[in-house]
mmCIF file of C-alpha atoms in Angstrom:
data_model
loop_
_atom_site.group_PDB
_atom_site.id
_atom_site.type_symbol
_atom_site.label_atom_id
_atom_site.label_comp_id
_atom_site.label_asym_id
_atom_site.label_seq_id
_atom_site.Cartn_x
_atom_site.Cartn_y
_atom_site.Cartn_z
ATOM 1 C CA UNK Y 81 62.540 105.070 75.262
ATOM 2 C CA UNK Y 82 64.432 104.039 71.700
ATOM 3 C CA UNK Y 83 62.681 101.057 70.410
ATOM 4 C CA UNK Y 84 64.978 98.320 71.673
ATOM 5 C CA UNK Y 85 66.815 96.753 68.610
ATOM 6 C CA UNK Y 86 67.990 92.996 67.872
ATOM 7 C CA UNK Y 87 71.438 93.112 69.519
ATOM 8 C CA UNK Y 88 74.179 93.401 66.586
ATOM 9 C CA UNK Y 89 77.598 92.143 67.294
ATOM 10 C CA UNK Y 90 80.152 95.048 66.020
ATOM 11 C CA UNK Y 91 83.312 93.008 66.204
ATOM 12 C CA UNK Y 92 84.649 89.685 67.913
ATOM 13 C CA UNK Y 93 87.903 88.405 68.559
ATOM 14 C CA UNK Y 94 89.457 85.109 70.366
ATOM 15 C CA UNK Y 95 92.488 86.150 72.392
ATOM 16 C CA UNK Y 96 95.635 84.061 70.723
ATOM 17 C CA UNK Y 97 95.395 81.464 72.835
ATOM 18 C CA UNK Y 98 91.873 80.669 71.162
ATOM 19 C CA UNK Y 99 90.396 80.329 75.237
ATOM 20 C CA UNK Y 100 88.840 83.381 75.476
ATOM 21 C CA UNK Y 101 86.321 85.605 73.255
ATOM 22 C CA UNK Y 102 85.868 89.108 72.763
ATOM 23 C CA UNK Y 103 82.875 90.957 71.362
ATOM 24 C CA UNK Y 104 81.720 94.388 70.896
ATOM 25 C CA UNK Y 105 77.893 94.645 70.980
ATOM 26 C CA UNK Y 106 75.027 96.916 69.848
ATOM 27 C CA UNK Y 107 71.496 96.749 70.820
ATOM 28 C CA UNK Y 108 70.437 100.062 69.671
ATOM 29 C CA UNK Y 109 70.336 101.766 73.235
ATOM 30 C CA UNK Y 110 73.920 100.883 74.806
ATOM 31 C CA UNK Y 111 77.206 99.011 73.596
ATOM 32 C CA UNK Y 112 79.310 96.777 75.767
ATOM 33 C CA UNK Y 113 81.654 94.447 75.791
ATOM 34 C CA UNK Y 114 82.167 91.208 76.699
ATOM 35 C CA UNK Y 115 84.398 89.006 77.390
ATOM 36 C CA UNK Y 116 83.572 84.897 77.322
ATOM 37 C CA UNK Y 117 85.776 81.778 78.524
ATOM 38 C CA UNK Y 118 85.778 78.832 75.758
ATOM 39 C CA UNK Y 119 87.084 76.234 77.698
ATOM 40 C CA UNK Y 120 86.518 76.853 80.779
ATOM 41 C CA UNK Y 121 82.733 75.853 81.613
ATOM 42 C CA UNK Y 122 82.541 78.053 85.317
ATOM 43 C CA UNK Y 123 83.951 81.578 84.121
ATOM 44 C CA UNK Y 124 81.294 83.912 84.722
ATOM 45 C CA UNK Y 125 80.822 86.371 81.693
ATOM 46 C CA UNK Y 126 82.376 89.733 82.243
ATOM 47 C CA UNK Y 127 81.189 92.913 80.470
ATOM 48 C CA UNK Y 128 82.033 96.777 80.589
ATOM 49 C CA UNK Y 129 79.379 99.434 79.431
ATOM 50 C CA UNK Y 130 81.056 101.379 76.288
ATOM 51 C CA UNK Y 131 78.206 104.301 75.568
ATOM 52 C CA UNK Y 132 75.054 104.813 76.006
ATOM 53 C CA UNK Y 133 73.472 105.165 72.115
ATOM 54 C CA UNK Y 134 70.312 106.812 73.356
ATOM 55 C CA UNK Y 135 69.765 110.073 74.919
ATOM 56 C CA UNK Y 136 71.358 109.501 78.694
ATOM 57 C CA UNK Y 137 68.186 109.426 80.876
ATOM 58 C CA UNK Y 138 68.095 111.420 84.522
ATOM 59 C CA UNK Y 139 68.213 108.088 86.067
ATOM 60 C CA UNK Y 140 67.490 104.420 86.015
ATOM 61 C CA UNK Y 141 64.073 102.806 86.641
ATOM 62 C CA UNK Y 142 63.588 99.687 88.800
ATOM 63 C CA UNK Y 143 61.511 98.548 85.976
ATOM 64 C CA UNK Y 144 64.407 98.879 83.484
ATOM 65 C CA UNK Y 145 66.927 97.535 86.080
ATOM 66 C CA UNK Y 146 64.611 94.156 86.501
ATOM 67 C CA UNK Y 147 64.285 94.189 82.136
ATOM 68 C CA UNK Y 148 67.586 91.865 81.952
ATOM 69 C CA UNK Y 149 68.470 94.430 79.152
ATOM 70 C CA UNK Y 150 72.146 96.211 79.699
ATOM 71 C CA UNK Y 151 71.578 99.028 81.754
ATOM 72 C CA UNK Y 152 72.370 102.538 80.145
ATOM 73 C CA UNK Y 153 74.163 104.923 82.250
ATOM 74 C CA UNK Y 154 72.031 108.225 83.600
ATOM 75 C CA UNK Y 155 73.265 111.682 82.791
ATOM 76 C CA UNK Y 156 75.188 112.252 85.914
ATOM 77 C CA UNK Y 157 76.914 108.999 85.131
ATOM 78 C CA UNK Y 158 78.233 110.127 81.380
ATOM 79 C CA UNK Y 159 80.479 112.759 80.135
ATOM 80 C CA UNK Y 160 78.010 113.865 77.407
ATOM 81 C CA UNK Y 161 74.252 112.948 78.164
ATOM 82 C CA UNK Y 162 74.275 113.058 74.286
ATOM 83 C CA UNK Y 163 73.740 109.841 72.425
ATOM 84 C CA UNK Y 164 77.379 108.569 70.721
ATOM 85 C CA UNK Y 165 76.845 107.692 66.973
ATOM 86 C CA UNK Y 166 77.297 104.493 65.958
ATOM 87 C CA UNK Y 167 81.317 102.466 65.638
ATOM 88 C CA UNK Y 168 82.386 101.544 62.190
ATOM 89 C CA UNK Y 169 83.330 97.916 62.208
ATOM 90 C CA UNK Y 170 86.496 98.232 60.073
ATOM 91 C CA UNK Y 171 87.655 101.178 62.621
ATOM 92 C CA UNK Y 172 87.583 98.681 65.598
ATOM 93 C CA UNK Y 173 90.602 96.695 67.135
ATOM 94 C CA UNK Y 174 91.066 95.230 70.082
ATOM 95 C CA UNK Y 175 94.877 94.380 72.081
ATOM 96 C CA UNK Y 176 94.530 91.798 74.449
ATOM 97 C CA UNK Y 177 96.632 91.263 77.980
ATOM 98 C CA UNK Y 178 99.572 89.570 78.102
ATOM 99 C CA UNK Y 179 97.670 86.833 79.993
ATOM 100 C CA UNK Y 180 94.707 86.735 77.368
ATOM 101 C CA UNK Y 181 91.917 87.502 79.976
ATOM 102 C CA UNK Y 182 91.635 91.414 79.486
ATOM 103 C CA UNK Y 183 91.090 93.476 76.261
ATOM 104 C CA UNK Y 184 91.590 97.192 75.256
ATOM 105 C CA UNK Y 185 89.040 98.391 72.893
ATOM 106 C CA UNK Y 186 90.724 100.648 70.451
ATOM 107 C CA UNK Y 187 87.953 102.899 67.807
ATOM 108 C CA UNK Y 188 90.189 104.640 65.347
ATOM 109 C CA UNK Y 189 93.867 104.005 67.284
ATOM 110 C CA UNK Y 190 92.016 105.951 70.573
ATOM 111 C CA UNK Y 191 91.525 103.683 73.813
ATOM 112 C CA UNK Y 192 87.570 103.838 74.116
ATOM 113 C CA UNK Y 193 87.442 100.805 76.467
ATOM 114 C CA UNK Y 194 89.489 98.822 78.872
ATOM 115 C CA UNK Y 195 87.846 95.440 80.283
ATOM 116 C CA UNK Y 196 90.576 94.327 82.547
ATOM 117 C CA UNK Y 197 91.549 90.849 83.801
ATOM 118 C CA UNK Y 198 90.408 91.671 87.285
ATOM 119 C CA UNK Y 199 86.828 92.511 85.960
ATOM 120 C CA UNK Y 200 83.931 90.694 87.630
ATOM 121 C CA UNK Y 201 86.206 91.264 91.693
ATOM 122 C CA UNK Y 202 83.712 93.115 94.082
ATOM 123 C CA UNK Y 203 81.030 93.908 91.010
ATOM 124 C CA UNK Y 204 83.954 95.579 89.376
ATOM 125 C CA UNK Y 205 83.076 95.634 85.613
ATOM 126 C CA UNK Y 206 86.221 97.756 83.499
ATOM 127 C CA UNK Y 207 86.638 101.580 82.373
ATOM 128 C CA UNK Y 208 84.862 103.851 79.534
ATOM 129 C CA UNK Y 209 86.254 106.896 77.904
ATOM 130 C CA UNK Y 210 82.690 108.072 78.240
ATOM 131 C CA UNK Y 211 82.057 107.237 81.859
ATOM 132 C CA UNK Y 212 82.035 110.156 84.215
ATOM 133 C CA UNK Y 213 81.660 108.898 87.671
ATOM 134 C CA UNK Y 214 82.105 105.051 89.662
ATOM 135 C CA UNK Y 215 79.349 103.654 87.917
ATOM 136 C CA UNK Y 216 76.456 100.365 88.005
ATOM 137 C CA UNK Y 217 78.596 99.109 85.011
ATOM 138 C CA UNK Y 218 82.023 101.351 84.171
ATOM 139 C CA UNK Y 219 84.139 103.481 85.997
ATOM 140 C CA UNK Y 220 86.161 106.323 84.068
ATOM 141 C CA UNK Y 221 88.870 105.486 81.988
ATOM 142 C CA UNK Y 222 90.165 108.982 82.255
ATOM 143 C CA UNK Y 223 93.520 109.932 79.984
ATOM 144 C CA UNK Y 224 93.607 107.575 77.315
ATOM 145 C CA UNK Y 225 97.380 107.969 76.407
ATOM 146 C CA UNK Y 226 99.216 107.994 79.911
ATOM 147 C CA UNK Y 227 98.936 106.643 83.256
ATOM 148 C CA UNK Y 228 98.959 103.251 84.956
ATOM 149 C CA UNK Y 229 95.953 101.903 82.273
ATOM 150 C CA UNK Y 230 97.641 102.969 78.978
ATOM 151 C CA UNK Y 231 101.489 101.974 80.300
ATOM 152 C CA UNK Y 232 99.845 99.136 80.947
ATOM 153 C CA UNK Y 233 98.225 98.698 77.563
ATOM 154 C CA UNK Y 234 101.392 99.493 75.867
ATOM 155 C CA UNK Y 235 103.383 96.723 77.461
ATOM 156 C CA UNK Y 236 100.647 93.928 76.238
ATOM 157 C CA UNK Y 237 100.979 95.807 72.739
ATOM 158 C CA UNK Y 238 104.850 95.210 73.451
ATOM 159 C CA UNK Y 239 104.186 91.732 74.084
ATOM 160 C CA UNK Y 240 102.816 90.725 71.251
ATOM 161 C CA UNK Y 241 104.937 92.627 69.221
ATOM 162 C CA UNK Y 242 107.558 90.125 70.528
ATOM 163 C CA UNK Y 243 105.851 87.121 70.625
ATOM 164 C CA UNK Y 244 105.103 87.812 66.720
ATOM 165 C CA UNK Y 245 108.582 88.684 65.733
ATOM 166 C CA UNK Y 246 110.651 86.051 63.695
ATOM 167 C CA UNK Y 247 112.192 83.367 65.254
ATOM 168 C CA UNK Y 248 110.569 84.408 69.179
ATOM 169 C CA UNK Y 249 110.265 80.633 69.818
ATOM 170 C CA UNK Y 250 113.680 79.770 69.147
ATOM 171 C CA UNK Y 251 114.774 82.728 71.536
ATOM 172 C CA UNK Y 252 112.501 81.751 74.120
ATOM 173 C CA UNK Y 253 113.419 77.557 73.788
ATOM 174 C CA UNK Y 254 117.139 78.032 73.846
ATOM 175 C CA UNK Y 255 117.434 81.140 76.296
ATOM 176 C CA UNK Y 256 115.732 78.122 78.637
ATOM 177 C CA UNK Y 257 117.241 74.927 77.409
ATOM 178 C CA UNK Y 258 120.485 76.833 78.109
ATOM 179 C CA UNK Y 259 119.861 77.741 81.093
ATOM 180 C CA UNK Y 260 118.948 73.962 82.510
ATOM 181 C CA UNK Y 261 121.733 72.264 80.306
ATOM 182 C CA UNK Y 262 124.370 74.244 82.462
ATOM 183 C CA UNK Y 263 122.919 72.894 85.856
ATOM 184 C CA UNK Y 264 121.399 69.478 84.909
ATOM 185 C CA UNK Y 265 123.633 68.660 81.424
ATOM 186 C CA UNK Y 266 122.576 68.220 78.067
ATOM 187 C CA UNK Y 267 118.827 66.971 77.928
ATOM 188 C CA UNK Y 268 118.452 63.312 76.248
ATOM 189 C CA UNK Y 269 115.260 63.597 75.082
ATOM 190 C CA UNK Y 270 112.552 66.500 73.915
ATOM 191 C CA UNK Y 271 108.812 66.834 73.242
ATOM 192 C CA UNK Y 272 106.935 69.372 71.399
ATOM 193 C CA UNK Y 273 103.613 69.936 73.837
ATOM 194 C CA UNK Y 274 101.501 72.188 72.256
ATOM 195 C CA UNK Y 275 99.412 70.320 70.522
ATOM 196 C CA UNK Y 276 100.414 73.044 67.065
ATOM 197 C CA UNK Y 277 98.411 75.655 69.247
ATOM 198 C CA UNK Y 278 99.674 79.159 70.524
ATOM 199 C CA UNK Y 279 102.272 79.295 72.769
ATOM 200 C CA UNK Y 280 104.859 76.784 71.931
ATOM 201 C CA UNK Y 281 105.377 74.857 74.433
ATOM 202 C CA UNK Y 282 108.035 71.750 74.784
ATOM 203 C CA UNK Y 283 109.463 69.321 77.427
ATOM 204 C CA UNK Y 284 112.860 68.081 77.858
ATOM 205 C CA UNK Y 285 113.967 65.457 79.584
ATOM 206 C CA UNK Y 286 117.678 65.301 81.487
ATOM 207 C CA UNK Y 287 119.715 62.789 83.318
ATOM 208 C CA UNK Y 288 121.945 64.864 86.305
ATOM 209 C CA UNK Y 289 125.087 63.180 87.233
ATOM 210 C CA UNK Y 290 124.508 64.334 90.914
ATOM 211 C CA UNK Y 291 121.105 61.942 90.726
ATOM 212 C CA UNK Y 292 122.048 59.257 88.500
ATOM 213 C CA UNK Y 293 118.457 57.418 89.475
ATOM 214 C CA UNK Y 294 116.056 60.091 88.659
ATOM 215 C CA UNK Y 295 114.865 61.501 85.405
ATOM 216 C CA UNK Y 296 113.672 65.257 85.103
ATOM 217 C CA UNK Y 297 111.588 66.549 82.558
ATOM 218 C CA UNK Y 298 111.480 70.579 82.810
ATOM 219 C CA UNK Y 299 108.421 72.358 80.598
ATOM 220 C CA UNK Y 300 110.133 74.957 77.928
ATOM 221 C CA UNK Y 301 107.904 78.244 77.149
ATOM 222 C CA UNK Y 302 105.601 78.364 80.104
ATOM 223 C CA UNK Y 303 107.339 81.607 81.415
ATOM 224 C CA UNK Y 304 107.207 83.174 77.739
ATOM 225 C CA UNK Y 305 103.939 84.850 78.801
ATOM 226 C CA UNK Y 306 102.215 85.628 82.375
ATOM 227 C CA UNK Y 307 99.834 83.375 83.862
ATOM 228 C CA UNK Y 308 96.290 84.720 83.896
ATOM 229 C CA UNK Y 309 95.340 85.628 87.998
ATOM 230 C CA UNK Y 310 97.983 85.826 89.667
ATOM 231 C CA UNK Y 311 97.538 89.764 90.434
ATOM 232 C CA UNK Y 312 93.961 89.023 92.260
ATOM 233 C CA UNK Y 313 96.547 86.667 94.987
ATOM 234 C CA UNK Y 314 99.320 89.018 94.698
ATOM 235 C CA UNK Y 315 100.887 92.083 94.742
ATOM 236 C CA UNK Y 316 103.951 91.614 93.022
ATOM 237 C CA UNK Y 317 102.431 89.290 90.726
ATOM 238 C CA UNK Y 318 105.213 90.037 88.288
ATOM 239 C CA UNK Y 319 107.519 88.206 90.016
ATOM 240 C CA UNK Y 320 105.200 85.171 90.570
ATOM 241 C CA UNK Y 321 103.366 85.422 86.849
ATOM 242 C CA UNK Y 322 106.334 83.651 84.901
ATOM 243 C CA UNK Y 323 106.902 79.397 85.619
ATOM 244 C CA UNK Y 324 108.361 76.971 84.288
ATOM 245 C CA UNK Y 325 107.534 72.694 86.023
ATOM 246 C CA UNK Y 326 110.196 70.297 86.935
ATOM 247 C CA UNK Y 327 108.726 66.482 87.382
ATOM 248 C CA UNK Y 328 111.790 64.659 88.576
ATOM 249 C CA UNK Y 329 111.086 60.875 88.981
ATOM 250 C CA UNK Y 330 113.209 58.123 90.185
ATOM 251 C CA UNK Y 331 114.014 55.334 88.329
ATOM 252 C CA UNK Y 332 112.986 51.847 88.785
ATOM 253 C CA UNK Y 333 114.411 48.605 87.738
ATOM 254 C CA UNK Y 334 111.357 48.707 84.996
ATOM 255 C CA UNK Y 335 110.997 52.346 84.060
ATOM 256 C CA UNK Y 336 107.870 53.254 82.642
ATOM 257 C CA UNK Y 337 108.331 56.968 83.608
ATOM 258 C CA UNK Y 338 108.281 57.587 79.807
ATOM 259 C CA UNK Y 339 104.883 56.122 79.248
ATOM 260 C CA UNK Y 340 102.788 58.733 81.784
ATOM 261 C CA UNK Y 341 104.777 61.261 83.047
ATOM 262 C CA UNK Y 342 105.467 63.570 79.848
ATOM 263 C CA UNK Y 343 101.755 62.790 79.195
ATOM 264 C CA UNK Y 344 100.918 64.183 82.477
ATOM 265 C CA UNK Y 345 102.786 67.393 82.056
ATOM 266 C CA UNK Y 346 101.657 68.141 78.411
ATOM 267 C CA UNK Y 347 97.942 67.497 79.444
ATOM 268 C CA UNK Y 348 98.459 70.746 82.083
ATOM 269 C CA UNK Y 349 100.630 72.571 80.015
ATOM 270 C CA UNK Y 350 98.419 74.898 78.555
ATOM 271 C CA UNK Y 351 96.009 74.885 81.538
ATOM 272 C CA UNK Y 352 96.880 78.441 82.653
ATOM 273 C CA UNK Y 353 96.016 80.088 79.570
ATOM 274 C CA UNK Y 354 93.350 77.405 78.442
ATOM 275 C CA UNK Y 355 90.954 78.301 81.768
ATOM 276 C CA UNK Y 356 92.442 81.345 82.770
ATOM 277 C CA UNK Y 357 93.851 80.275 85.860
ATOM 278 C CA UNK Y 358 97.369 80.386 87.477
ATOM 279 C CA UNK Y 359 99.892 77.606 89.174
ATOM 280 C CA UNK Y 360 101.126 78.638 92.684
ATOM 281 C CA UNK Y 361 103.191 77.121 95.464
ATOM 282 C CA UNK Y 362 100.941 75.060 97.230
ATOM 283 C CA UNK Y 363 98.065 74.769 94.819
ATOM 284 C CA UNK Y 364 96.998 71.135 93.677
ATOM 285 C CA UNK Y 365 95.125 69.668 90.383
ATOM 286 C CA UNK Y 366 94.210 66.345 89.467
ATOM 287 C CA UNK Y 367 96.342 63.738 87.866
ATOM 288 C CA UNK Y 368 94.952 62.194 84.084
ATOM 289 C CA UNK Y 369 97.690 59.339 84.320
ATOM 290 C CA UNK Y 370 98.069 56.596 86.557
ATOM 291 C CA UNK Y 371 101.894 55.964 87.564
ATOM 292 C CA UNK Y 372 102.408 52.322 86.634
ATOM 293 C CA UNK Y 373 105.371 52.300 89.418
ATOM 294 C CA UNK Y 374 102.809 53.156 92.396
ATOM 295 C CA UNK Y 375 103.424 51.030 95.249
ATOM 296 C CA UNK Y 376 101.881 52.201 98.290
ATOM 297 C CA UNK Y 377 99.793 54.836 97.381
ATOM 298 C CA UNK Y 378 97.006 55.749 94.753
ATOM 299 C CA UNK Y 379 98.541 59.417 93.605
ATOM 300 C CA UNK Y 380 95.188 61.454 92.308
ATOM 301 C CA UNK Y 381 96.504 64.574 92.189
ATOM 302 C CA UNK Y 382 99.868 66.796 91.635
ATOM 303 C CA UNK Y 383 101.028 69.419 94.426
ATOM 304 C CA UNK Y 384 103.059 72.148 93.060
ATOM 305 C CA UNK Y 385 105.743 72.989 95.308
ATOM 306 C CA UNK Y 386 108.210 76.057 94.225
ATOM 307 C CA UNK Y 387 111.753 74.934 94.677
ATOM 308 C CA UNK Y 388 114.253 77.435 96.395
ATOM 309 C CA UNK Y 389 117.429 77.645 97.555
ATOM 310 C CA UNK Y 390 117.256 74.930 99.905
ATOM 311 C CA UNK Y 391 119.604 72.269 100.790
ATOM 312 C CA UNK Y 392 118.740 69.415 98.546
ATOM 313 C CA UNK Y 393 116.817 71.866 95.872
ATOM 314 C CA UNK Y 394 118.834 71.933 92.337
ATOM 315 C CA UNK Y 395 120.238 75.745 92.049
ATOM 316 C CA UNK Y 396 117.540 77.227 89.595
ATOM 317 C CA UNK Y 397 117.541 80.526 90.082
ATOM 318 C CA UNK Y 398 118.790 83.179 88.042
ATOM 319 C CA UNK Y 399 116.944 82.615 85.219
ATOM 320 C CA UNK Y 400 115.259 86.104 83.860
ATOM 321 C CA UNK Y 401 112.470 86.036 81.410
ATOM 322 C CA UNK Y 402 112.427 88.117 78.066
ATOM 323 C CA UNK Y 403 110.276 91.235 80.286
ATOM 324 C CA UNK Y 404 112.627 91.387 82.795
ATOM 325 C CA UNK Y 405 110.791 89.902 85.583
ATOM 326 C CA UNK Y 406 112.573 86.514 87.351
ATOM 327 C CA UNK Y 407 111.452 83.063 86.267
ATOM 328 C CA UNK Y 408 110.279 80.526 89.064
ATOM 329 C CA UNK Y 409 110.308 76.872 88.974
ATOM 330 C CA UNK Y 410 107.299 74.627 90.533
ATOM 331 C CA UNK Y 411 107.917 71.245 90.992
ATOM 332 C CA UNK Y 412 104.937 68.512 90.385
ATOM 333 C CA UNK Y 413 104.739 66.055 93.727
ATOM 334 C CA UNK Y 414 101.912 63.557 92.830
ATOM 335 C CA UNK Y 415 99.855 62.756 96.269
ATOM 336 C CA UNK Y 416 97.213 60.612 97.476
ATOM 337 C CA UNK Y 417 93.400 61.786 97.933
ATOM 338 C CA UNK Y 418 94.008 61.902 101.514
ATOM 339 C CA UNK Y 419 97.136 63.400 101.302
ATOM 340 C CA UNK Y 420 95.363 66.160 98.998
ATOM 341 C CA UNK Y 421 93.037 67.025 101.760
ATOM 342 C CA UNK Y 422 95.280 67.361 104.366
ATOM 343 C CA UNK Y 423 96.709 70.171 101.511
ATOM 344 C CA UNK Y 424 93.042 71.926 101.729
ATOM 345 C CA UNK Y 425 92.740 71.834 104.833
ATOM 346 C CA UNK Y 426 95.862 72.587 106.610
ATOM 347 C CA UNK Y 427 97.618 74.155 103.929
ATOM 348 C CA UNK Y 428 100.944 72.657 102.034
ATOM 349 C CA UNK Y 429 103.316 74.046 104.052
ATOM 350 C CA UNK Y 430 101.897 71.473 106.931
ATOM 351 C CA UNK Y 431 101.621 69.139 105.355
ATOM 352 C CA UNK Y 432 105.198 69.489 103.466
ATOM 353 C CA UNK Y 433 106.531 69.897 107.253
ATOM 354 C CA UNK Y 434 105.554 66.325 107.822
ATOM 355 C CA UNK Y 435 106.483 64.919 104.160
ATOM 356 C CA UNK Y 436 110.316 67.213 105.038
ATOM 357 C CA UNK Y 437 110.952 65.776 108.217
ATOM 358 C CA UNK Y 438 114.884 65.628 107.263
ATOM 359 C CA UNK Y 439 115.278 67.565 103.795
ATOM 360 C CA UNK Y 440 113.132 68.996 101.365
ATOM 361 C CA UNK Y 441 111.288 66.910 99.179
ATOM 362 C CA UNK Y 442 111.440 67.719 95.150
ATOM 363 C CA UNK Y 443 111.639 64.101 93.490
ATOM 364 C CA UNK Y 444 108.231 62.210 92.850
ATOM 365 C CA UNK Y 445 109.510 58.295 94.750
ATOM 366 C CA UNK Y 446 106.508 55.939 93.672
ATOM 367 C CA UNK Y 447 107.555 53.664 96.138
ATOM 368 C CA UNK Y 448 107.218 55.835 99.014
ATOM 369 C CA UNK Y 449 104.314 55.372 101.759
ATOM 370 C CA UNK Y 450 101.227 57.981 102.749
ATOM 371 C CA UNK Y 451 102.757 61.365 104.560
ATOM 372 C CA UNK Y 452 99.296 60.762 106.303
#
């Protein structure tokens, strides 16, 4: 066997969200690549075999599999048992998913490697241009310019091309401030949310003349990019990978909406793309702020609720994001601890049917009493 080397780190990249890394490593008998969460302290590492840099052996020992070294792929496993020289560094670039939790290897503008976002489902690792068969670590990448991977590839590539074109955020703020102005009127107030990181995000804040007591703050730039996961839930995660939130809040006699609730929404923002991780009807997360207007009930966490064409629901649909694919809007229902796992345990849409006993509930009351 090759004297094992000290692993050497080719190349490394942080998706442009800065919550995932990238790297492309060496040890001398295989390179792989891996993919690391920054943020988000219980992602599992995911890694794809690249090539094998030795001679392909007839098969794998148990001794070698029990080493904790990367296993190589055997010669029926490879398209060339041969070992592959080594990468240049300054021939290596990588084009990340839309979502920012899968990268495409690229060696000299040729797809070598694809580590996708559903890596790490079933023991599934990614695809190799020099994998042969369903393998321990790779499956084949096979034609590296069409078919569903490259299409695939290409639309991330025409992504970012987008997102990095000049004045994209403007575009993306006004095609959605637009869009809310004409339902709810012009917004009163606006908050940059982004903390200067990648996206841009902002909140706006309107007054409806059909709800003269409630506020609603609506996120602006959440639906500029997929959320990470939702094609391991669903299907046709296109149409369920764009959001935007609506937290609509009555107003009291002493409104102190202003001092939490924006707060609230800019502190889960980024959360999608931050620990790769997507906002659904009926999930939940837990609430930073404490509403100062509670009454009854101590609200830990928010329920997202997607609002529809129901009686009682604002008309928000329509709205088409920059790919094509329909924007949806969640609304943020803050709920008790008990409330939350009634959620978990019965699922939201029982406990919504005995929150919506006469019409669908979309505006946070923090006067109202326990659903349970």
């Amino acid at each position: 066997m090759k004297e094992i080397l000290e692993p050497k780190i080719l190349y490394q990249e942080a998706n442009p969200y800065g919550s995932f890394t990238a790297f492309l490593e060496d040890d001398g008998r295989t390179v792989y690549l891996y993919l690391q969460a920054e943020e988000n302290p219980d992602f599992s590492m995911k890694s794809v075999w690249v090539c094998n840099r030795i001679q392909a052996p007839k098969f794998r020992t148990e001794e070698e599999l029990r080493s904790g070294l990367p296993p190589v792929l055997a010669e029926e496993e490879v398209l060339d048992s041969s070992p592959i020289a080594p990468f240049q560094e300054e021939e290596i670039h990588f084009i990340w998913t839309e979502e920012g939790t899968g990268v495409a290897f690229f060696y000299r503008e040729e797809l070598v490697a694809y580590l996708p976002p559903w890596s790490g489902v079933k023991d599934f690792h990614g695809y190799s241009k020099f994998a042969k068969t369903e393998a321990l670590t790779a499956y084949p990448l096979g034609n590296s310019e069409f078919g569903t991977i490259p299409d695939r590839i290409r639309q991330d590539r025409t992504h970012w091309e987008f997102r990095s074109s000049p004045n994209v955020w403007k575009k993306v703020q006004e095609l959605r401030l637009s869009f809310l102005e004409n339902i709810f009127g012009n917004h009163d107030k606006y908050w940059s949310a982004d903390g200067g990181k990648f996206p841009q995000l902002g909140i706006a804040r309107f007054r409806w003349n059909l709800l003269p007591d409630v506020y609603i703050y609506a996120t602006l730039g959440m639906s500029s990019q997929n959320m990470p996961g939702v094609e391991l839930y669903r299907k046709d995660y296109e149409d369920y990978a764009r959001t935007e939130l609506l937290f609509a809040v009555k107003v009291s006699d002493e409104d102190r909406s202003e001092s939490w609730v924006p707060h609230q929404i800019g502190e889960i923002i980024r959360y999608p793309w931050s620990m790769g991780k997507w906002f659904g009807h009926g999930h939940t997360i837990s609430m930073s702020r404490r509403d100062p207007e509670a009454l009854h009930v101590t609200f830990t966490s928010l329920l997202f609720k997607e609002l529809d064409a129901k009686a009682g629901h604002p008309p928000l649909a329509g709205l088409v994001a920059e790919n094509g694919r329909p924007i949806r809007f969640l609304t943020l229902l803050p709920v008790s601890e008990e409330e939350r796992e009634v959620i978990q345990e019965k699922g939201a849409k029982e406990f919504l049917a005995l929150w919506e006993k006469d019409l669908p509930v979309w505006i946070h009351d923090p006067e109202r009493k326990s659903v349970v």
